[in-house]
Amino acid sequence: YSDFNEMHDYFKLEESEDFFPDSSEIRSIIVQIENLIDLIPSKGSTSESLKLLEIAREKKGKGEVKDALDLFTELINKNPSFAVAFFERGKIKRYSFNDLNGAKDDLQKYLDLEPNDNNACYEYADVLGYLNKFEESIFYYKKAINIISSDPKQKDLYLWGYIYRCIAEDEVCLGRFDNAVASLKKAAETSIKDPDRSSLYEVAVSYTHLRAH
């Protein structure tokens, strides 16, 4: 479809008695699909690398995380420029083996190859925060926000409101309470614009607790 309105008109013609997505839902679906397309491996990919990647992901999906980790390592050894392998291995190290330092190293290598991936910037910032590297964590959270807010495909999303909450937590850990309050205000401003507003209450609670201290 050439644009969002054309797709919306199509869905309207095909609407059923039980379900008809409104325009905001369709727009969200389009953005999610485009984001998935963006995740298709490109940098450093070869047919052999893609085959190994598929096998490793299948192992991971089955819960065979040690085998998946070994396959990602094999993939990286064979093709160290295949960026997505570092990202996948880093997530396994973090979530399956609680290896934060290993995850940090892999995510850093991934970002060396793919510096404009906002998801990786967020993931990396989160890991840095758990390693008490709060200044670096804030830097990469802000980089994720900049990437999201400058991307026309994602400008209507509200993810950076949640990221501002994460920045506030790091600022608290650094004892910079005024900065933390400012970040929570930005989080609240973004959440108010979110039609779902699911995080607005959480932002308000965090803000109240912080002001009480």
mmCIF file of N, CA and C in Angstrom, residues 65-197:
data_model
loop_
_atom_site.group_PDB
_atom_site.id
_atom_site.type_symbol
_atom_site.label_atom_id
_atom_site.label_comp_id
_atom_site.label_asym_id
_atom_site.label_seq_id
_atom_site.Cartn_x
_atom_site.Cartn_y
_atom_site.Cartn_z
ATOM 1 N N VAL A 65 19.722 -23.183 25.315
ATOM 2 C CA VAL A 65 20.470 -21.927 25.260
ATOM 3 C C VAL A 65 21.985 -22.134 25.184
ATOM 4 N N LYS A 66 22.504 -23.189 25.814
ATOM 5 C CA LYS A 66 23.951 -23.444 25.744
ATOM 6 C C LYS A 66 24.350 -23.782 24.313
ATOM 7 N N ASP A 67 23.559 -24.625 23.648
ATOM 8 C CA ASP A 67 23.837 -24.942 22.248
ATOM 9 C C ASP A 67 23.713 -23.697 21.378
ATOM 10 N N ALA A 68 22.703 -22.878 21.658
ATOM 11 C CA ALA A 68 22.526 -21.645 20.893
ATOM 12 C C ALA A 68 23.715 -20.713 21.094
ATOM 13 N N LEU A 69 24.165 -20.606 22.344
ATOM 14 C CA LEU A 69 25.327 -19.752 22.640
ATOM 15 C C LEU A 69 26.548 -20.229 21.873
ATOM 16 N N ASP A 70 26.770 -21.537 21.848
ATOM 17 C CA ASP A 70 27.927 -22.087 21.130
ATOM 18 C C ASP A 70 27.817 -21.821 19.630
ATOM 19 N N LEU A 71 26.609 -21.913 19.098
ATOM 20 C CA LEU A 71 26.413 -21.666 17.668
ATOM 21 C C LEU A 71 26.659 -20.194 17.318
ATOM 22 N N PHE A 72 26.186 -19.282 18.185
ATOM 23 C CA PHE A 72 26.446 -17.865 17.944
ATOM 24 C C PHE A 72 27.946 -17.565 18.018
ATOM 25 N N THR A 73 28.632 -18.222 18.928
ATOM 26 C CA THR A 73 30.090 -18.044 19.026
ATOM 27 C C THR A 73 30.775 -18.572 17.776
ATOM 28 N N GLU A 74 30.347 -19.739 17.311
ATOM 29 C CA GLU A 74 30.888 -20.294 16.068
ATOM 30 C C GLU A 74 30.639 -19.345 14.907
ATOM 31 N N LEU A 75 29.449 -18.787 14.862
ATOM 32 C CA LEU A 75 29.078 -17.854 13.806
ATOM 33 C C LEU A 75 29.967 -16.613 13.839
ATOM 34 N N ILE A 76 30.205 -16.089 15.027
ATOM 35 C CA ILE A 76 31.047 -14.897 15.168
ATOM 36 C C ILE A 76 32.485 -15.203 14.773
ATOM 37 N N ASN A 77 32.977 -16.385 15.156
ATOM 38 C CA ASN A 77 34.351 -16.769 14.799
ATOM 39 C C ASN A 77 34.519 -16.890 13.288
ATOM 40 N N LYS A 78 33.486 -17.396 12.624
ATOM 41 C CA LYS A 78 33.547 -17.549 11.171
ATOM 42 C C LYS A 78 33.331 -16.239 10.441
ATOM 43 N N ASN A 79 32.499 -15.381 11.037
ATOM 44 C CA ASN A 79 32.148 -14.133 10.361
ATOM 45 C C ASN A 79 32.021 -13.008 11.390
ATOM 46 N N PRO A 80 33.146 -12.447 11.828
ATOM 47 C CA PRO A 80 33.116 -11.432 12.889
ATOM 48 C C PRO A 80 32.474 -10.106 12.485
ATOM 49 N N SER A 81 32.107 -9.965 11.218
ATOM 50 C CA SER A 81 31.441 -8.727 10.792
ATOM 51 C C SER A 81 29.918 -8.893 10.743
ATOM 52 N N PHE A 82 29.439 -10.063 11.144
ATOM 53 C CA PHE A 82 27.991 -10.329 11.123
ATOM 54 C C PHE A 82 27.390 -9.786 12.413
ATOM 55 N N ALA A 83 26.888 -8.571 12.331
ATOM 56 C CA ALA A 83 26.523 -7.801 13.519
ATOM 57 C C ALA A 83 25.486 -8.484 14.399
ATOM 58 N N VAL A 84 24.419 -9.011 13.778
ATOM 59 C CA VAL A 84 23.299 -9.515 14.560
ATOM 60 C C VAL A 84 23.700 -10.669 15.471
ATOM 61 N N ALA A 85 24.761 -11.393 15.129
ATOM 62 C CA ALA A 85 25.214 -12.511 15.971
ATOM 63 C C ALA A 85 25.679 -12.011 17.331
ATOM 64 N N PHE A 86 26.323 -10.844 17.360
ATOM 65 C CA PHE A 86 26.760 -10.268 18.638
ATOM 66 C C PHE A 86 25.556 -9.883 19.490
ATOM 67 N N PHE A 87 24.548 -9.303 18.845
ATOM 68 C CA PHE A 87 23.353 -8.892 19.576
ATOM 69 C C PHE A 87 22.635 -10.100 20.172
ATOM 70 N N GLU A 88 22.476 -11.150 19.378
ATOM 71 C CA GLU A 88 21.797 -12.361 19.847
ATOM 72 C C GLU A 88 22.578 -13.035 20.970
ATOM 73 N N ARG A 89 23.897 -13.126 20.803
ATOM 74 C CA ARG A 89 24.704 -13.767 21.840
ATOM 75 C C ARG A 89 24.691 -12.939 23.121
ATOM 76 N N GLY A 90 24.729 -11.621 22.969
ATOM 77 C CA GLY A 90 24.691 -10.751 24.145
ATOM 78 C C GLY A 90 23.421 -10.931 24.955
ATOM 79 N N LYS A 91 22.284 -11.084 24.266
ATOM 80 C CA LYS A 91 21.017 -11.276 24.982
ATOM 81 C C LYS A 91 20.993 -12.619 25.710
ATOM 82 N N ILE A 92 21.559 -13.653 25.101
ATOM 83 C CA ILE A 92 21.609 -14.949 25.772
ATOM 84 C C ILE A 92 22.497 -14.868 27.005
ATOM 85 N N LYS A 93 23.647 -14.224 26.857
ATOM 86 C CA LYS A 93 24.549 -14.089 28.007
ATOM 87 C C LYS A 93 23.867 -13.366 29.153
ATOM 88 N N ARG A 94 23.082 -12.358 28.825
ATOM 89 C CA ARG A 94 22.429 -11.588 29.878
ATOM 90 C C ARG A 94 21.270 -12.340 30.515
ATOM 91 N N TYR A 95 20.340 -12.776 29.691
ATOM 92 C CA TYR A 95 19.082 -13.291 30.226
ATOM 93 C C TYR A 95 19.120 -14.773 30.607
ATOM 94 N N SER A 96 20.032 -15.527 30.011
ATOM 95 C CA SER A 96 20.091 -16.956 30.324
ATOM 96 C C SER A 96 21.228 -17.318 31.267
ATOM 97 N N PHE A 97 22.304 -16.502 31.257
ATOM 98 C CA PHE A 97 23.471 -16.833 32.076
ATOM 99 C C PHE A 97 23.854 -15.725 33.055
ATOM 100 N N ASN A 98 23.086 -14.628 33.049
ATOM 101 C CA ASN A 98 23.349 -13.494 33.948
ATOM 102 C C ASN A 98 24.795 -13.011 33.837
ATOM 103 N N ASP A 99 25.342 -13.095 32.649
ATOM 104 C CA ASP A 99 26.709 -12.639 32.383
ATOM 105 C C ASP A 99 26.639 -11.211 31.847
ATOM 106 N N LEU A 100 26.547 -10.258 32.755
ATOM 107 C CA LEU A 100 26.366 -8.865 32.348
ATOM 108 C C LEU A 100 27.590 -8.306 31.625
ATOM 109 N N ASN A 101 28.767 -8.653 32.091
ATOM 110 C CA ASN A 101 29.971 -8.150 31.438
ATOM 111 C C ASN A 101 30.119 -8.729 30.027
ATOM 112 N N GLY A 102 29.800 -10.013 29.892
ATOM 113 C CA GLY A 102 29.838 -10.608 28.564
ATOM 114 C C GLY A 102 28.804 -9.993 27.642
ATOM 115 N N ALA A 103 27.617 -9.740 28.181
ATOM 116 C CA ALA A 103 26.570 -9.093 27.396
ATOM 117 C C ALA A 103 26.991 -7.696 26.978
ATOM 118 N N LYS A 104 27.601 -6.971 27.901
ATOM 119 C CA LYS A 104 28.072 -5.604 27.594
ATOM 120 C C LYS A 104 29.057 -5.624 26.440
ATOM 121 N N ASP A 105 30.012 -6.549 26.480
ATOM 122 C CA ASP A 105 31.028 -6.617 25.423
ATOM 123 C C ASP A 105 30.401 -6.924 24.067
ATOM 124 N N ASP A 106 29.455 -7.863 24.048
ATOM 125 C CA ASP A 106 28.816 -8.222 22.779
ATOM 126 C C ASP A 106 27.945 -7.098 22.243
ATOM 127 N N LEU A 107 27.197 -6.449 23.121
ATOM 128 C CA LEU A 107 26.348 -5.340 22.677
ATOM 129 C C LEU A 107 27.180 -4.173 22.184
ATOM 130 N N GLN A 108 28.319 -3.962 22.824
ATOM 131 C CA GLN A 108 29.209 -2.894 22.387
ATOM 132 C C GLN A 108 29.746 -3.187 20.981
ATOM 133 N N LYS A 109 30.111 -4.444 20.733
ATOM 134 C CA LYS A 109 30.603 -4.824 19.406
ATOM 135 C C LYS A 109 29.497 -4.687 18.363
ATOM 136 N N TYR A 110 28.279 -5.055 18.766
ATOM 137 C CA TYR A 110 27.163 -4.894 17.840
ATOM 138 C C TYR A 110 26.963 -3.428 17.478
ATOM 139 N N LEU A 111 27.026 -2.555 18.468
ATOM 140 C CA LEU A 111 26.819 -1.126 18.221
ATOM 141 C C LEU A 111 27.966 -0.506 17.432
ATOM 142 N N ASP A 112 29.152 -1.112 17.508
ATOM 143 C CA ASP A 112 30.250 -0.652 16.654
ATOM 144 C C ASP A 112 29.896 -0.869 15.179
ATOM 145 N N LEU A 113 29.137 -1.944 14.923
ATOM 146 C CA LEU A 113 28.752 -2.279 13.555
ATOM 147 C C LEU A 113 27.416 -1.648 13.157
ATOM 148 N N GLU A 114 26.521 -1.519 14.127
ATOM 149 C CA GLU A 114 25.179 -0.966 13.869
ATOM 150 C C GLU A 114 24.884 0.137 14.889
ATOM 151 N N PRO A 115 25.515 1.298 14.750
ATOM 152 C CA PRO A 115 25.415 2.340 15.788
ATOM 153 C C PRO A 115 24.053 3.007 15.914
ATOM 154 N N ASN A 116 23.178 2.843 14.931
ATOM 155 C CA ASN A 116 21.894 3.552 14.948
ATOM 156 C C ASN A 116 20.711 2.644 15.260
ATOM 157 N N ASP A 117 20.963 1.557 15.966
ATOM 158 C CA ASP A 117 19.889 0.649 16.386
ATOM 159 C C ASP A 117 19.413 1.090 17.767
ATOM 160 N N ASN A 118 18.216 1.682 17.831
ATOM 161 C CA ASN A 118 17.733 2.214 19.111
ATOM 162 C C ASN A 118 17.465 1.100 20.128
ATOM 163 N N ASN A 119 17.023 -0.076 19.658
ATOM 164 C CA ASN A 119 16.782 -1.197 20.582
ATOM 165 C C ASN A 119 18.077 -1.640 21.247
ATOM 166 N N ALA A 120 19.142 -1.699 20.463
ATOM 167 C CA ALA A 120 20.438 -2.102 21.014
ATOM 168 C C ALA A 120 20.979 -1.037 21.959
ATOM 169 N N CYS A 121 20.775 0.239 21.620
ATOM 170 C CA CYS A 121 21.213 1.323 22.514
ATOM 171 C C CYS A 121 20.507 1.215 23.859
ATOM 172 N N TYR A 122 19.199 0.927 23.811
ATOM 173 C CA TYR A 122 18.442 0.778 25.051
ATOM 174 C C TYR A 122 18.942 -0.429 25.850
ATOM 175 N N GLU A 123 19.118 -1.545 25.179
ATOM 176 C CA GLU A 123 19.572 -2.766 25.846
ATOM 177 C C GLU A 123 20.947 -2.553 26.476
ATOM 178 N N TYR A 124 21.825 -1.913 25.728
ATOM 179 C CA TYR A 124 23.186 -1.642 26.209
ATOM 180 C C TYR A 124 23.142 -0.709 27.417
ATOM 181 N N ALA A 125 22.322 0.340 27.336
ATOM 182 C CA ALA A 125 22.193 1.273 28.456
ATOM 183 C C ALA A 125 21.694 0.565 29.706
ATOM 184 N N ASP A 126 20.736 -0.325 29.530
ATOM 185 C CA ASP A 126 20.176 -1.059 30.663
ATOM 186 C C ASP A 126 21.236 -1.925 31.330
ATOM 187 N N VAL A 127 22.041 -2.605 30.515
ATOM 188 C CA VAL A 127 23.132 -3.432 31.054
ATOM 189 C C VAL A 127 24.142 -2.563 31.797
ATOM 190 N N LEU A 128 24.488 -1.427 31.217
ATOM 191 C CA LEU A 128 25.444 -0.518 31.869
ATOM 192 C C LEU A 128 24.929 -0.054 33.224
ATOM 193 N N GLY A 129 23.625 0.195 33.312
ATOM 194 C CA GLY A 129 23.045 0.605 34.584
ATOM 195 C C GLY A 129 23.206 -0.470 35.644
ATOM 196 N N TYR A 130 22.969 -1.722 35.267
ATOM 197 C CA TYR A 130 23.136 -2.831 36.212
ATOM 198 C C TYR A 130 24.594 -3.006 36.631
ATOM 199 N N LEU A 131 25.514 -2.517 35.797
ATOM 200 C CA LEU A 131 26.944 -2.582 36.130
ATOM 201 C C LEU A 131 27.413 -1.305 36.828
ATOM 202 N N ASN A 132 26.443 -0.471 37.230
ATOM 203 C CA ASN A 132 26.725 0.782 37.938
ATOM 204 C C ASN A 132 27.526 1.789 37.103
ATOM 205 N N LYS A 133 27.425 1.690 35.804
ATOM 206 C CA LYS A 133 28.063 2.655 34.904
ATOM 207 C C LYS A 133 26.985 3.651 34.457
ATOM 208 N N PHE A 134 26.579 4.473 35.400
ATOM 209 C CA PHE A 134 25.381 5.276 35.204
ATOM 210 C C PHE A 134 25.546 6.391 34.169
ATOM 211 N N GLU A 135 26.706 7.017 34.122
ATOM 212 C CA GLU A 135 26.915 8.079 33.139
ATOM 213 C C GLU A 135 26.834 7.526 31.722
ATOM 214 N N GLU A 136 27.500 6.397 31.491
ATOM 215 C CA GLU A 136 27.442 5.767 30.172
ATOM 216 C C GLU A 136 26.022 5.303 29.853
ATOM 217 N N SER A 137 25.352 4.791 30.873
ATOM 218 C CA SER A 137 23.985 4.333 30.692
ATOM 219 C C SER A 137 23.089 5.470 30.221
ATOM 220 N N ILE A 138 23.184 6.620 30.867
ATOM 221 C CA ILE A 138 22.381 7.778 30.485
ATOM 222 C C ILE A 138 22.688 8.203 29.050
ATOM 223 N N PHE A 139 23.963 8.173 28.696
ATOM 224 C CA PHE A 139 24.361 8.564 27.334
ATOM 225 C C PHE A 139 23.649 7.707 26.292
ATOM 226 N N TYR A 140 23.630 6.389 26.516
ATOM 227 C CA TYR A 140 23.026 5.503 25.516
ATOM 228 C C TYR A 140 21.500 5.528 25.573
ATOM 229 N N TYR A 141 20.915 5.775 26.736
ATOM 230 C CA TYR A 141 19.464 5.983 26.778
ATOM 231 C C TYR A 141 19.087 7.195 25.938
ATOM 232 N N LYS A 142 19.852 8.281 26.095
ATOM 233 C CA LYS A 142 19.558 9.498 25.343
ATOM 234 C C LYS A 142 19.799 9.289 23.849
ATOM 235 N N LYS A 143 20.802 8.471 23.527
ATOM 236 C CA LYS A 143 21.039 8.175 22.114
ATOM 237 C C LYS A 143 19.856 7.407 21.533
ATOM 238 N N ALA A 144 19.303 6.466 22.299
ATOM 239 C CA ALA A 144 18.126 5.723 21.838
ATOM 240 C C ALA A 144 16.960 6.672 21.583
ATOM 241 N N ILE A 145 16.750 7.627 22.491
ATOM 242 C CA ILE A 145 15.674 8.607 22.316
ATOM 243 C C ILE A 145 15.884 9.432 21.056
ATOM 244 N N ASN A 146 17.126 9.869 20.830
ATOM 245 C CA ASN A 146 17.425 10.680 19.649
ATOM 246 C C ASN A 146 17.151 9.906 18.362
ATOM 247 N N ILE A 147 17.519 8.622 18.352
ATOM 248 C CA ILE A 147 17.301 7.805 17.162
ATOM 249 C C ILE A 147 15.797 7.636 16.909
ATOM 250 N N ILE A 148 15.056 7.328 17.981
ATOM 251 C CA ILE A 148 13.613 7.110 17.831
ATOM 252 C C ILE A 148 12.907 8.389 17.374
ATOM 253 N N SER A 149 13.221 9.497 18.038
ATOM 254 C CA SER A 149 12.492 10.738 17.766
ATOM 255 C C SER A 149 12.848 11.345 16.411
ATOM 256 N N SER A 150 13.984 10.943 15.828
ATOM 257 C CA SER A 150 14.369 11.483 14.523
ATOM 258 C C SER A 150 13.967 10.566 13.375
ATOM 259 N N ASP A 151 13.399 9.408 13.703
ATOM 260 C CA ASP A 151 12.986 8.447 12.680
ATOM 261 C C ASP A 151 11.514 8.667 12.355
ATOM 262 N N PRO A 152 11.183 9.084 11.131
ATOM 263 C CA PRO A 152 9.777 9.347 10.798
ATOM 264 C C PRO A 152 8.887 8.121 10.928
ATOM 265 N N LYS A 153 9.476 6.924 10.859
ATOM 266 C CA LYS A 153 8.672 5.706 10.999
ATOM 267 C C LYS A 153 8.299 5.445 12.452
ATOM 268 N N GLN A 154 9.015 6.085 13.387
ATOM 269 C CA GLN A 154 8.776 5.812 14.796
ATOM 270 C C GLN A 154 8.377 7.050 15.590
ATOM 271 N N LYS A 155 8.240 8.190 14.942
ATOM 272 C CA LYS A 155 8.031 9.439 15.666
ATOM 273 C C LYS A 155 6.722 9.470 16.434
ATOM 274 N N ASP A 156 5.752 8.617 16.036
ATOM 275 C CA ASP A 156 4.477 8.604 16.739
ATOM 276 C C ASP A 156 4.443 7.604 17.884
ATOM 277 N N LEU A 157 5.540 6.875 18.089
ATOM 278 C CA LEU A 157 5.600 5.930 19.195
ATOM 279 C C LEU A 157 5.977 6.662 20.480
ATOM 280 N N TYR A 158 5.789 5.997 21.603
ATOM 281 C CA TYR A 158 5.965 6.677 22.886
ATOM 282 C C TYR A 158 6.995 5.970 23.771
ATOM 283 N N LEU A 159 7.852 5.170 23.121
ATOM 284 C CA LEU A 159 8.845 4.411 23.864
ATOM 285 C C LEU A 159 9.764 5.306 24.663
ATOM 286 N N TRP A 160 10.104 6.482 24.123
ATOM 287 C CA TRP A 160 11.082 7.309 24.829
ATOM 288 C C TRP A 160 10.545 7.843 26.151
ATOM 289 N N GLY A 161 9.223 7.824 26.343
ATOM 290 C CA GLY A 161 8.686 8.186 27.656
ATOM 291 C C GLY A 161 9.143 7.220 28.716
ATOM 292 N N TYR A 162 9.122 5.931 28.385
ATOM 293 C CA TYR A 162 9.621 4.919 29.316
ATOM 294 C C TYR A 162 11.120 5.070 29.515
ATOM 295 N N ILE A 163 11.854 5.398 28.461
ATOM 296 C CA ILE A 163 13.307 5.546 28.571
ATOM 297 C C ILE A 163 13.657 6.697 29.505
ATOM 298 N N TYR A 164 12.873 7.769 29.474
ATOM 299 C CA TYR A 164 13.130 8.879 30.398
ATOM 300 C C TYR A 164 13.010 8.431 31.854
ATOM 301 N N ARG A 165 12.119 7.484 32.113
ATOM 302 C CA ARG A 165 12.019 6.933 33.471
ATOM 303 C C ARG A 165 13.309 6.221 33.848
ATOM 304 N N CYS A 166 13.873 5.494 32.900
ATOM 305 C CA CYS A 166 15.145 4.793 33.151
ATOM 306 C C CYS A 166 16.268 5.790 33.416
ATOM 307 N N ILE A 167 16.271 6.879 32.660
ATOM 308 C CA ILE A 167 17.275 7.923 32.885
ATOM 309 C C ILE A 167 17.127 8.495 34.292
ATOM 310 N N ALA A 168 15.889 8.714 34.708
ATOM 311 C CA ALA A 168 15.639 9.245 36.050
ATOM 312 C C ALA A 168 16.226 8.320 37.122
ATOM 313 N N GLU A 169 16.073 7.017 36.940
ATOM 314 C CA GLU A 169 16.618 6.066 37.909
ATOM 315 C C GLU A 169 18.141 6.184 37.994
ATOM 316 N N ASP A 170 18.797 6.331 36.832
ATOM 317 C CA ASP A 170 20.255 6.501 36.836
ATOM 318 C C ASP A 170 20.654 7.810 37.514
ATOM 319 N N GLU A 171 19.878 8.861 37.255
ATOM 320 C CA GLU A 171 20.187 10.157 37.878
ATOM 321 C C GLU A 171 20.076 10.059 39.405
ATOM 322 N N VAL A 172 19.083 9.317 39.895
ATOM 323 C CA VAL A 172 18.945 9.116 41.331
ATOM 324 C C VAL A 172 20.170 8.414 41.891
ATOM 325 N N CYS A 173 20.642 7.406 41.180
ATOM 326 C CA CYS A 173 21.824 6.659 41.630
ATOM 327 C C CYS A 173 23.062 7.548 41.682
ATOM 328 N N LEU A 174 23.079 8.588 40.856
ATOM 329 C CA LEU A 174 24.201 9.536 40.857
ATOM 330 C C LEU A 174 23.971 10.686 41.833
ATOM 331 N N GLY A 175 22.820 10.683 42.514
ATOM 332 C CA GLY A 175 22.519 11.739 43.474
ATOM 333 C C GLY A 175 22.075 13.032 42.839
ATOM 334 N N ARG A 176 21.713 12.995 41.568
ATOM 335 C CA ARG A 176 21.294 14.199 40.854
ATOM 336 C C ARG A 176 19.766 14.230 40.807
ATOM 337 N N PHE A 177 19.172 14.587 41.915
ATOM 338 C CA PHE A 177 17.729 14.472 42.062
ATOM 339 C C PHE A 177 16.955 15.474 41.207
ATOM 340 N N ASP A 178 17.505 16.666 41.030
ATOM 341 C CA ASP A 178 16.825 17.648 40.171
ATOM 342 C C ASP A 178 16.766 17.144 38.731
ATOM 343 N N ASN A 179 17.851 16.536 38.281
ATOM 344 C CA ASN A 179 17.863 15.970 36.931
ATOM 345 C C ASN A 179 16.869 14.819 36.817
ATOM 346 N N ALA A 180 16.782 14.022 37.888
ATOM 347 C CA ALA A 180 15.841 12.905 37.894
ATOM 348 C C ALA A 180 14.404 13.404 37.781
ATOM 349 N N VAL A 181 14.087 14.463 38.524
ATOM 350 C CA VAL A 181 12.743 15.050 38.460
ATOM 351 C C VAL A 181 12.459 15.573 37.053
ATOM 352 N N ALA A 182 13.445 16.218 36.444
ATOM 353 C CA ALA A 182 13.269 16.747 35.089
ATOM 354 C C ALA A 182 13.000 15.619 34.091
ATOM 355 N N SER A 183 13.700 14.503 34.261
ATOM 356 C CA SER A 183 13.494 13.362 33.360
ATOM 357 C C SER A 183 12.112 12.755 33.550
ATOM 358 N N LEU A 184 11.651 12.694 34.808
ATOM 359 C CA LEU A 184 10.310 12.163 35.055
ATOM 360 C C LEU A 184 9.239 13.082 34.471
ATOM 361 N N LYS A 185 9.481 14.372 34.487
ATOM 362 C CA LYS A 185 8.534 15.308 33.876
ATOM 363 C C LYS A 185 8.431 15.046 32.374
ATOM 364 N N LYS A 186 9.591 14.794 31.738
ATOM 365 C CA LYS A 186 9.581 14.482 30.306
ATOM 366 C C LYS A 186 8.844 13.167 30.052
ATOM 367 N N ALA A 187 9.056 12.208 30.955
ATOM 368 C CA ALA A 187 8.362 10.930 30.824
ATOM 369 C C ALA A 187 6.854 11.131 30.916
ATOM 370 N N ALA A 188 6.438 11.983 31.846
ATOM 371 C CA ALA A 188 5.010 12.254 32.030
ATOM 372 C C ALA A 188 4.427 12.965 30.806
ATOM 373 N N GLU A 189 5.167 13.935 30.269
ATOM 374 C CA GLU A 189 4.688 14.662 29.091
ATOM 375 C C GLU A 189 4.465 13.718 27.919
ATOM 376 N N THR A 190 5.372 12.779 27.748
ATOM 377 C CA THR A 190 5.248 11.815 26.661
ATOM 378 C C THR A 190 4.098 10.859 26.914
ATOM 379 N N SER A 191 3.964 10.406 28.159
ATOM 380 C CA SER A 191 2.910 9.450 28.490
ATOM 381 C C SER A 191 1.526 10.059 28.335
ATOM 382 N N ILE A 192 1.393 11.351 28.607
ATOM 383 C CA ILE A 192 0.102 12.023 28.452
ATOM 384 C C ILE A 192 -0.347 11.993 26.993
ATOM 385 N N LYS A 193 0.611 12.070 26.070
ATOM 386 C CA LYS A 193 0.293 12.052 24.646
ATOM 387 C C LYS A 193 -0.037 10.644 24.146
ATOM 388 N N ASP A 194 0.331 9.638 24.934
ATOM 389 C CA ASP A 194 0.114 8.251 24.542
ATOM 390 C C ASP A 194 -1.368 7.906 24.708
ATOM 391 N N PRO A 195 -2.057 7.492 23.649
ATOM 392 C CA PRO A 195 -3.485 7.155 23.783
ATOM 393 C C PRO A 195 -3.738 6.069 24.816
ATOM 394 N N ASP A 196 -2.788 5.180 24.994
ATOM 395 C CA ASP A 196 -2.963 4.095 25.955
ATOM 396 C C ASP A 196 -2.754 4.589 27.384
ATOM 397 N N ARG A 197 -1.739 5.438 27.556
ATOM 398 C CA ARG A 197 -1.416 6.049 28.843
ATOM 399 C C ARG A 197 -1.169 5.019 29.943
#
